[in-house]
Amino acid sequence: MENYGFNTIAVHGGNPGDKGTGSIGLPIHLTNAYRFENTEHAKNLFELSKFGNIYSRIMNPTSDAFEQRMAQLEGGVGALAFSSGHAAIFNTIVNLANAGDEIVSSLYIYGGAINLLGTTLSRLGITVKFVNPDDLGAWEEAITDKTRGFFVETIGNPNANVADLQPIADLAHKHGIPFVVDSTFTTPYLCRPIEFGADFVVHSATKYISSYGGVMGGAVIDSGRFEFKDNPRFPLYNQPDPSYHGIIYADLGAPAFILRMRTLLMRDIGACLSPFNSHQLCTGLETLPLRMDRHSQNALKVAEYLENHSAVSAVNYPGLKSSRYNGLVNKYFKDGMASSVFTFVLAGGKQAGADFIDSLKLIVHCANVGDAKSLVSHPATTTHSQLTPERLLKAGITDGTVRLSIGIEDVNDIIADLEQAIK
Ligand SMILES: *Cc1c(COP(=O)(O)O)cnc(C)c1O
């Protein structure tokens, strides 16, 4: 599909068609296993000397279509689908780091990811150091000879800070460290992090990619550019793996990362995506470009409306000309579009925030973002409630912070709902 444009790949990428039936729709292969031609064929598959389907924990033709479409849209050499965004992040980190190793992460990330990286990984012996992503010096200071990766979100959660990808990538690469970018809020339509130095891109497909908030899913895309061979930080890739015939993953070349993730981690940890969900996510991708245009246009209008409202003390939307991140939006995102998740602060503080949310009629109060429907939440009491007060403050979340995820409805209806709720 390389010669086609983004919109075409979003519709057709990865769909092999179905020769048997002529089906135009992507078939949903609800099967756990695949018939071997004979014992020789089975042996070759297990030895990886021949590629083919073995068992749906490790590969499935419907999930393969989703994976190929994601890899093509991001410009990577391969992708792997996961049962959720968190599964994608967890597997990415443990595909780089062992107990005793370290990761450096932006501190402005999804609240759940702060818990995953800061608490659960630390119990497994992987230390994550959190830094202010805007402070390049802090990234550099955090590097030790144990550092195995940098982690950042394109648009941070929840205050919509934009990461300056290129300098962070350059710094990582100067030290032989891979750069992992969570591009959930931008999707490949608004930003292709591989073009700006990302080695591995992760997504919660649960959000914009799923389109209507119906299924969970995640994806990891491998740029194929990170050089593991003889990199002293990665004995993981340079020493024989006894659990797979003594394979040395670095010797596999470009797709070493994604192949190791599939053959080793998907085999052992098993956070695979259901083929039904893969089908839903492929359908979501078909309209992703149309929806992201509308999401971004609506969000900008809503942010401009809020910015001019006397009851609002701050609006953190990077698409606003007044945002300190607007320059980075223009540098990294398509046509200056800034997606549709952001926060604002009501001057009345916590009680005003709660009254406001309880007065909304159209905008749905829930713990999700990136749905076709407009959504609202109060991070301090929901998504980020498991964080300590210090971590909350560090993440830039106050009692009066309200998070919006602007949908694709008529923008006048969204603004009218905000207006009556603020009143
Ligand atoms: C939701 C989200 C995740 C986690 O994804 P799930 O699909 O909910 O597991 C990770 N990163 C970001 C930026 C998210 O918004």
Short mmCIF file of C-alpha atoms and ligand atoms in Angstrom, two decimals:
data_model
loop_
_atom_site.label_atom_id
_atom_site.label_comp_id
_atom_site.label_asym_id
_atom_site.label_seq_id
_atom_site.Cartn_x
_atom_site.Cartn_y
_atom_site.Cartn_z
CA MET A 1 0.00 0.00 0.00
CA GLU A 2 3.10 2.28 0.18
CA ASN A 3 2.13 4.34 -2.84
CA TYR A 4 -1.31 5.21 -1.52
CA GLY A 5 -2.30 8.15 0.63
CA PHE A 6 -3.30 8.01 4.28
CA ASN A 7 -7.07 8.02 3.67
CA THR A 8 -6.81 5.13 1.21
CA ILE A 9 -4.67 3.04 3.56
CA ALA A 10 -7.11 3.75 6.42
CA VAL A 11 -9.86 2.12 4.33
CA HIS A 12 -8.02 -0.69 2.53
CA GLY A 13 -4.73 -1.38 4.36
CA GLY A 14 -4.16 -4.93 5.53
CA ASN A 15 -7.42 -6.37 4.21
CA PRO A 16 -6.41 -9.38 2.12
CA GLY A 17 -9.96 -9.96 0.87
CA ASP A 18 -11.40 -13.45 1.00
CA LYS A 19 -10.73 -15.56 -2.07
CA GLY A 20 -13.03 -18.35 -0.91
CA THR A 21 -16.19 -16.25 -0.61
CA GLY A 22 -15.42 -12.96 -2.37
CA SER A 23 -16.40 -11.17 0.83
CA ILE A 24 -15.59 -7.45 0.68
CA GLY A 25 -15.87 -7.01 4.43
CA LEU A 26 -12.89 -8.06 6.51
CA PRO A 27 -13.63 -11.64 7.67
CA ILE A 28 -13.70 -12.20 11.44
CA HIS A 29 -11.67 -15.35 12.01
CA LEU A 30 -13.13 -16.64 15.26
CA THR A 31 -10.72 -19.53 15.54
CA ASN A 32 -8.17 -20.43 18.16
CA ALA A 33 -6.13 -22.83 16.05
CA TYR A 34 -5.14 -23.56 12.44
CA ARG A 35 -4.92 -26.90 10.64
CA PHE A 36 -1.33 -28.02 9.93
CA GLU A 37 -0.76 -29.48 6.45
CA ASN A 38 1.41 -32.28 7.89
CA THR A 39 3.97 -32.83 10.64
CA GLU A 40 6.78 -31.30 8.56
CA HIS A 41 4.72 -28.10 8.08
CA ALA A 42 3.96 -27.94 11.82
CA LYS A 43 7.66 -28.37 12.67
CA ASN A 44 8.67 -25.56 10.27
CA LEU A 45 6.10 -23.19 11.76
CA PHE A 46 7.29 -23.85 15.30
CA GLU A 47 10.93 -23.36 14.26
CA LEU A 48 10.02 -20.03 12.61
CA SER A 49 11.63 -21.34 9.41
CA LYS A 50 8.23 -20.81 7.78
CA PHE A 51 5.73 -18.08 8.69
CA GLY A 52 2.16 -19.13 9.23
CA ASN A 53 -0.70 -19.35 11.67
CA ILE A 54 -0.25 -21.59 14.70
CA TYR A 55 -2.48 -20.40 17.54
CA SER A 56 -4.58 -17.24 18.00
CA ARG A 57 -2.78 -16.06 21.11
CA ILE A 58 0.21 -15.37 18.86
CA MET A 59 -1.40 -14.56 15.51
CA ASN A 60 -4.84 -14.32 13.92
CA PRO A 61 -5.70 -13.24 10.34
CA THR A 62 -8.23 -10.58 11.43
CA SER A 63 -5.82 -9.15 13.97
CA ASP A 64 -3.13 -9.32 11.28
CA ALA A 65 -5.24 -7.01 9.11
CA PHE A 66 -5.47 -4.49 11.97
CA GLU A 67 -1.74 -4.81 12.66
CA GLN A 68 -0.79 -4.31 9.02
CA ARG A 69 -3.09 -1.31 8.67
CA MET A 70 -1.61 0.29 11.81
CA ALA A 71 1.97 -0.37 10.64
CA GLN A 72 1.21 1.18 7.24
CA LEU A 73 -0.52 4.22 8.75
CA GLU A 74 2.39 4.86 11.15
CA GLY A 75 5.13 4.07 8.62
CA GLY A 76 6.54 1.15 10.62
CA VAL A 77 7.88 -2.30 9.66
CA GLY A 78 5.40 -4.19 11.80
CA ALA A 79 2.79 -3.92 14.51
CA LEU A 80 1.29 -6.04 17.24
CA ALA A 81 -2.29 -5.77 18.52
CA PHE A 82 -3.05 -5.95 22.24
CA SER A 83 -6.14 -6.37 24.38
CA SER A 84 -5.80 -2.81 25.71
CA GLY A 85 -3.56 0.23 25.62
CA HIS A 86 -2.10 -0.70 28.97
CA ALA A 87 -1.18 -4.16 27.72
CA ALA A 88 0.61 -2.45 24.80
CA ILE A 89 2.57 -0.18 27.16
CA PHE A 90 3.45 -2.97 29.62
CA ASN A 91 4.69 -5.28 26.88
CA THR A 92 6.68 -2.47 25.26
CA ILE A 93 8.52 -1.75 28.51
CA VAL A 94 9.24 -5.38 29.34
CA ASN A 95 10.43 -5.92 25.75
CA LEU A 96 13.18 -3.41 26.59
CA ALA A 97 13.82 -3.70 30.30
CA ASN A 98 14.56 -6.45 32.83
CA ALA A 99 14.55 -6.27 36.63
CA GLY A 100 17.32 -3.85 37.61
CA ASP A 101 16.87 -1.72 34.49
CA GLU A 102 15.48 1.81 34.24
CA ILE A 103 13.06 3.80 32.08
CA VAL A 104 12.77 7.58 31.92
CA SER A 105 9.21 8.83 31.43
CA SER A 106 7.40 12.12 31.08
CA LEU A 107 5.44 12.80 34.24
CA TYR A 108 2.53 14.25 32.25
CA ILE A 109 0.97 10.95 31.23
CA TYR A 110 -2.31 9.10 31.62
CA GLY A 111 -2.99 8.54 35.35
CA GLY A 112 -3.27 4.79 34.84
CA ALA A 113 0.10 4.75 33.09
CA ILE A 114 1.68 6.58 36.04
CA ASN A 115 0.46 3.75 38.27
CA LEU A 116 1.58 1.06 35.83
CA LEU A 117 5.05 2.54 35.36
CA GLY A 118 5.58 3.97 38.84
CA THR A 119 4.08 1.23 41.02
CA THR A 120 3.60 -2.11 39.29
CA LEU A 121 6.80 -2.00 37.22
CA SER A 122 8.74 -0.90 40.27
CA ARG A 123 7.50 -4.00 42.11
CA LEU A 124 8.94 -6.03 39.24
CA GLY A 125 12.27 -4.29 39.72
CA ILE A 126 12.06 -1.87 36.77
CA THR A 127 12.64 1.68 38.01
CA VAL A 128 10.86 4.50 36.18
CA LYS A 129 12.17 8.02 36.65
CA PHE A 130 9.58 10.72 35.91
CA VAL A 131 10.76 14.00 34.41
CA ASN A 132 9.16 17.21 33.16
CA PRO A 133 9.02 16.52 29.40
CA ASP A 134 9.65 20.19 28.57
CA ASP A 135 13.01 20.10 30.37
CA LEU A 136 15.54 18.45 28.06
CA GLY A 137 18.20 18.77 30.77
CA ALA A 138 16.05 16.66 33.11
CA TRP A 139 15.88 13.85 30.52
CA GLU A 140 19.66 13.93 30.16
CA GLU A 141 20.30 13.99 33.91
CA ALA A 142 18.07 10.95 34.40
CA ILE A 143 20.15 8.76 32.05
CA THR A 144 22.33 6.07 33.60
CA ASP A 145 23.97 2.99 32.08
CA LYS A 146 20.82 1.10 33.10
CA THR A 147 18.43 3.26 31.05
CA ARG A 148 16.54 1.13 28.50
CA GLY A 149 14.00 3.59 27.13
CA PHE A 150 12.41 7.06 27.07
CA PHE A 151 8.61 7.25 27.25
CA VAL A 152 6.40 10.20 26.34
CA GLU A 153 2.84 10.97 25.16
CA THR A 154 2.47 13.15 22.04
CA ILE A 155 -0.27 15.10 23.83
CA GLY A 156 -0.01 14.62 27.58
CA ASN A 157 -2.87 13.64 29.81
CA PRO A 158 -4.84 15.45 31.01
CA ASN A 159 -3.53 19.01 30.50
CA ALA A 160 -2.70 18.54 26.80
CA ASN A 161 0.98 19.52 26.90
CA VAL A 162 2.71 18.72 23.61
CA ALA A 163 6.04 16.89 23.70
CA ASP A 164 8.91 18.33 21.66
CA LEU A 165 9.61 14.97 20.03
CA GLN A 166 12.68 15.65 17.91
CA PRO A 167 15.16 16.90 20.55
CA ILE A 168 14.07 14.14 22.97
CA ALA A 169 14.58 11.54 20.22
CA ASP A 170 18.01 12.97 19.36
CA LEU A 171 19.08 12.87 23.00
CA ALA A 172 17.89 9.28 23.40
CA HIS A 173 19.70 8.15 20.25
CA LYS A 174 22.92 9.92 21.24
CA HIS A 175 22.97 7.54 24.22
CA GLY A 176 21.82 4.42 22.34
CA ILE A 177 18.41 4.54 24.06
CA PRO A 178 15.13 3.77 22.25
CA PHE A 179 12.36 6.40 22.20
CA VAL A 180 8.80 5.15 22.89
CA VAL A 181 5.90 7.47 22.04
CA ASP A 182 2.28 7.00 23.13
CA SER A 183 0.35 8.62 20.29
CA THR A 184 -3.15 7.76 21.52
CA PHE A 185 -4.42 11.36 21.51
CA THR A 186 -3.00 12.25 18.11
CA THR A 187 -3.57 8.96 16.26
CA PRO A 188 -1.45 8.37 13.13
CA TYR A 189 -3.67 10.85 11.27
CA LEU A 190 -2.55 13.91 13.25
CA CYS A 191 1.01 12.82 14.01
CA ARG A 192 3.40 10.12 12.78
CA PRO A 193 5.98 10.03 15.57
CA ILE A 194 8.35 7.77 13.59
CA GLU A 195 8.97 10.73 11.26
CA PHE A 196 10.22 12.68 14.28
CA GLY A 197 12.52 10.02 15.72
CA ALA A 198 10.24 7.63 17.64
CA ASP A 199 11.48 4.05 17.56
CA PHE A 200 8.31 2.45 18.89
CA VAL A 201 4.80 3.90 18.88
CA VAL A 202 2.07 2.70 21.25
CA HIS A 203 -1.67 3.30 21.11
CA SER A 204 -4.71 2.81 23.23
CA ALA A 205 -6.99 1.92 20.29
CA THR A 206 -9.82 2.08 22.84
CA LYS A 207 -9.98 5.82 22.17
CA TYR A 208 -10.23 7.55 18.77
CA ILE A 209 -9.38 4.44 16.74
CA SER A 210 -12.37 2.48 18.08
CA SER A 211 -14.49 5.51 17.13
CA TYR A 212 -17.66 4.88 19.12
CA GLY A 213 -16.29 3.73 22.49
CA GLY A 214 -17.35 0.12 21.99
CA VAL A 215 -14.24 -2.02 22.24
CA MET A 216 -10.92 -1.99 24.08
CA GLY A 217 -7.67 -2.48 22.22
CA GLY A 218 -4.03 -1.49 21.93
CA ALA A 219 -1.25 -1.53 19.38
CA VAL A 220 2.54 -1.26 19.22
CA ILE A 221 4.28 -0.23 16.00
CA ASP A 222 7.97 -0.86 15.33
CA SER A 223 9.83 1.70 13.19
CA GLY A 224 12.43 -0.98 12.45
CA ARG A 225 15.13 1.65 12.95
CA PHE A 226 16.44 0.97 16.44
CA GLU A 227 19.82 -0.77 16.29
CA PHE A 228 19.97 -3.48 18.96
CA LYS A 229 22.97 -5.28 17.46
CA ASP A 230 25.96 -4.96 19.81
CA ASN A 231 24.25 -2.16 21.75
CA PRO A 232 25.71 -2.58 25.29
CA ARG A 233 22.36 -1.59 26.80
CA PHE A 234 20.65 -4.62 25.27
CA PRO A 235 22.03 -8.01 26.26
CA LEU A 236 18.33 -8.95 25.99
CA TYR A 237 18.70 -8.81 22.20
CA ASN A 238 22.32 -9.90 21.89
CA GLN A 239 22.40 -13.06 24.00
CA PRO A 240 20.82 -16.36 22.92
CA ASP A 241 17.24 -16.85 24.14
CA PRO A 242 17.03 -20.33 25.65
CA SER A 243 13.22 -20.28 25.42
CA TYR A 244 13.35 -20.05 21.62
CA HIS A 245 16.02 -22.38 20.23
CA GLY A 246 18.82 -19.99 21.35
CA ILE A 247 17.68 -17.28 18.95
CA ILE A 248 19.61 -13.96 19.07
CA TYR A 249 16.95 -11.35 18.37
CA ALA A 250 19.39 -8.61 17.28
CA ASP A 251 20.37 -10.89 14.39
CA LEU A 252 16.83 -10.64 12.98
CA GLY A 253 17.55 -7.06 11.84
CA ALA A 254 14.86 -4.43 11.40
CA PRO A 255 11.81 -6.08 12.97
CA ALA A 256 13.73 -7.57 15.95
CA PHE A 257 11.65 -5.68 18.51
CA ILE A 258 8.23 -6.61 17.20
CA LEU A 259 9.25 -10.21 16.48
CA ARG A 260 10.55 -10.65 20.02
CA MET A 261 7.37 -9.11 21.35
CA ARG A 262 5.22 -11.58 19.45
CA THR A 263 7.22 -14.78 19.74
CA LEU A 264 8.26 -14.31 23.36
CA LEU A 265 5.92 -11.88 25.17
CA MET A 266 2.66 -12.62 23.40
CA ARG A 267 3.43 -16.31 23.80
CA ASP A 268 4.13 -15.95 27.54
CA ILE A 269 1.97 -13.04 28.72
CA GLY A 270 -0.87 -13.50 26.26
CA ALA A 271 -2.55 -10.08 26.21
CA CYS A 272 -3.84 -10.73 22.69
CA LEU A 273 -6.65 -8.82 21.01
CA SER A 274 -9.87 -10.63 20.14
CA PRO A 275 -10.36 -10.96 16.35
CA PHE A 276 -13.81 -9.45 16.86
CA ASN A 277 -12.24 -6.33 18.35
CA SER A 278 -9.65 -6.23 15.54
CA HIS A 279 -12.53 -6.10 13.07
CA GLN A 280 -14.18 -3.26 15.00
CA LEU A 281 -10.90 -1.33 15.13
CA CYS A 282 -10.33 -1.77 11.36
CA THR A 283 -13.82 -0.37 10.81
CA GLY A 284 -12.98 2.53 13.12
CA LEU A 285 -9.79 3.27 11.17
CA GLU A 286 -11.79 3.66 7.94
CA THR A 287 -13.35 6.91 9.20
CA LEU A 288 -10.48 8.04 11.45
CA PRO A 289 -9.35 10.91 9.16
CA LEU A 290 -12.89 12.32 8.85
CA ARG A 291 -13.50 12.11 12.56
CA MET A 292 -10.16 13.59 13.64
CA ASP A 293 -10.79 16.62 11.41
CA ARG A 294 -14.18 17.18 13.07
CA HIS A 295 -12.92 16.40 16.60
CA SER A 296 -10.12 18.97 16.18
CA GLN A 297 -12.35 21.65 14.59
CA ASN A 298 -15.01 21.26 17.29
CA ALA A 299 -12.45 21.26 20.11
CA LEU A 300 -10.85 24.48 18.83
CA LYS A 301 -14.24 26.23 18.73
CA VAL A 302 -15.09 25.00 22.23
CA ALA A 303 -11.67 26.07 23.56
CA GLU A 304 -12.08 29.54 22.03
CA TYR A 305 -15.54 29.82 23.58
CA LEU A 306 -14.22 28.81 27.03
CA GLU A 307 -11.19 31.09 26.77
CA ASN A 308 -13.51 34.08 26.40
CA HIS A 309 -15.82 33.08 29.26
CA SER A 310 -15.60 35.09 32.49
CA ALA A 311 -16.31 32.02 34.69
CA VAL A 312 -13.26 30.18 33.29
CA SER A 313 -9.83 30.89 34.76
CA ALA A 314 -7.69 28.75 32.40
CA VAL A 315 -7.99 26.68 29.21
CA ASN A 316 -5.24 24.17 28.40
CA TYR A 317 -5.80 23.50 24.70
CA PRO A 318 -2.64 23.43 22.57
CA GLY A 319 -4.61 24.33 19.44
CA LEU A 320 -5.23 27.83 20.85
CA LYS A 321 -2.94 30.52 19.49
CA SER A 322 -2.40 31.63 23.10
CA SER A 323 -1.07 28.19 24.17
CA ARG A 324 2.65 27.87 24.86
CA TYR A 325 2.45 24.57 22.95
CA ASN A 326 0.89 26.00 19.78
CA GLY A 327 4.27 26.17 18.04
CA LEU A 328 4.82 22.45 18.65
CA VAL A 329 1.32 21.68 17.35
CA ASN A 330 2.25 23.40 14.10
CA LYS A 331 5.60 21.64 13.99
CA TYR A 332 4.42 18.06 14.63
CA PHE A 333 0.68 17.77 13.93
CA LYS A 334 -1.23 17.78 10.65
CA ASP A 335 -2.51 21.24 9.63
CA GLY A 336 -2.14 22.59 13.16
CA MET A 337 -4.92 20.33 14.43
CA ALA A 338 -4.65 19.47 18.12
CA SER A 339 -7.15 16.64 18.67
CA SER A 340 -9.92 17.06 21.24
CA VAL A 341 -8.88 16.16 24.80
CA PHE A 342 -8.00 19.07 27.06
CA THR A 343 -8.73 20.65 30.42
CA PHE A 344 -10.06 23.92 31.66
CA VAL A 345 -10.40 25.37 35.14
CA LEU A 346 -13.56 26.94 36.52
CA ALA A 347 -12.85 30.02 38.61
CA GLY A 348 -15.24 28.70 41.31
CA GLY A 349 -12.93 25.75 42.16
CA LYS A 350 -14.00 22.26 43.26
CA GLN A 351 -17.69 22.97 44.02
CA ALA A 352 -18.14 24.91 40.78
CA GLY A 353 -16.52 22.02 38.89
CA ALA A 354 -18.83 19.45 40.48
CA ASP A 355 -21.98 21.58 39.96
CA PHE A 356 -20.96 22.16 36.36
CA ILE A 357 -20.50 18.46 35.60
CA ASP A 358 -23.79 17.55 37.30
CA SER A 359 -25.64 20.17 35.21
CA LEU A 360 -24.50 18.91 31.79
CA LYS A 361 -27.23 17.29 29.70
CA LEU A 362 -25.60 16.29 26.40
CA ILE A 363 -21.96 15.84 27.40
CA VAL A 364 -21.53 12.49 29.14
CA HIS A 365 -19.77 12.19 32.50
CA CYS A 366 -17.52 9.11 32.32
CA ALA A 367 -13.95 7.85 32.53
CA ASN A 368 -13.05 7.74 28.86
CA VAL A 369 -11.79 9.97 26.06
CA GLY A 370 -11.69 9.91 22.27
CA ASP A 371 -15.29 8.81 21.74
CA ALA A 372 -17.50 10.19 18.94
CA LYS A 373 -19.63 11.49 21.81
CA SER A 374 -18.50 14.48 23.89
CA LEU A 375 -17.33 13.37 27.34
CA VAL A 376 -16.41 15.11 30.57
CA SER A 377 -14.59 14.07 33.73
CA HIS A 378 -13.07 15.45 36.90
CA PRO A 379 -9.53 13.99 36.98
CA ALA A 380 -8.88 14.72 40.68
CA THR A 381 -11.74 12.44 41.77
CA THR A 382 -11.66 9.84 38.94
CA THR A 383 -8.87 8.94 36.48
CA HIS A 384 -6.10 10.43 38.60
CA SER A 385 -7.68 9.75 42.03
CA GLN A 386 -5.18 7.00 42.90
CA LEU A 387 -2.33 9.47 42.76
CA THR A 388 -0.93 11.10 45.90
CA PRO A 389 -1.63 14.85 46.35
CA GLU A 390 2.01 15.59 45.44
CA ARG A 391 1.81 13.57 42.23
CA LEU A 392 -1.51 15.27 41.38
CA LEU A 393 0.07 18.66 41.78
CA LYS A 394 3.11 17.53 39.77
CA ALA A 395 0.77 16.38 36.99
CA GLY A 396 -0.79 19.86 36.98
CA ILE A 397 -4.22 18.81 38.24
CA THR A 398 -6.14 21.08 40.62
CA ASP A 399 -9.52 20.56 42.31
CA GLY A 400 -11.21 22.80 39.73
CA THR A 401 -9.68 21.07 36.69
CA VAL A 402 -12.34 19.71 34.32
CA ARG A 403 -11.34 17.42 31.44
CA LEU A 404 -13.26 17.51 28.19
CA SER A 405 -13.11 15.13 25.25
CA ILE A 406 -14.95 16.90 22.46
CA GLY A 407 -16.93 14.67 20.11
CA ILE A 408 -18.20 15.02 16.57
CA GLU A 409 -21.70 16.35 17.31
CA ASP A 410 -22.87 19.77 16.09
CA VAL A 411 -20.50 22.15 17.85
CA ASN A 412 -23.34 24.60 18.59
CA ASP A 413 -25.09 21.92 20.64
CA ILE A 414 -21.88 21.20 22.58
CA ILE A 415 -21.33 24.87 23.33
CA ALA A 416 -24.99 25.39 24.31
CA ASP A 417 -24.70 22.53 26.81
CA LEU A 418 -21.51 24.04 28.28
CA GLU A 419 -23.18 27.45 28.44
CA GLN A 420 -26.25 26.29 30.37
CA ALA A 421 -24.14 24.16 32.74
CA ILE A 422 -21.74 27.01 33.52
CA LYS A 423 -24.77 29.28 34.21
C1 LIG B 1 -6.53 5.23 27.85
C2 LIG B 1 -5.07 5.46 27.67
C3 LIG B 1 -4.16 4.43 27.91
C4 LIG B 1 -4.59 3.06 28.41
O1 LIG B 1 -5.31 2.42 27.41
P1 LIG B 1 -6.46 1.32 27.74
O2 LIG B 1 -6.91 0.93 26.38
O3 LIG B 1 -7.50 2.01 28.57
O4 LIG B 1 -5.78 0.23 28.49
C5 LIG B 1 -2.81 4.68 27.68
N1 LIG B 1 -2.39 5.88 27.24
C6 LIG B 1 -3.25 6.90 27.01
C7 LIG B 1 -2.73 8.20 26.51
C8 LIG B 1 -4.62 6.72 27.22
O5 LIG B 1 -5.46 7.74 27.00
#
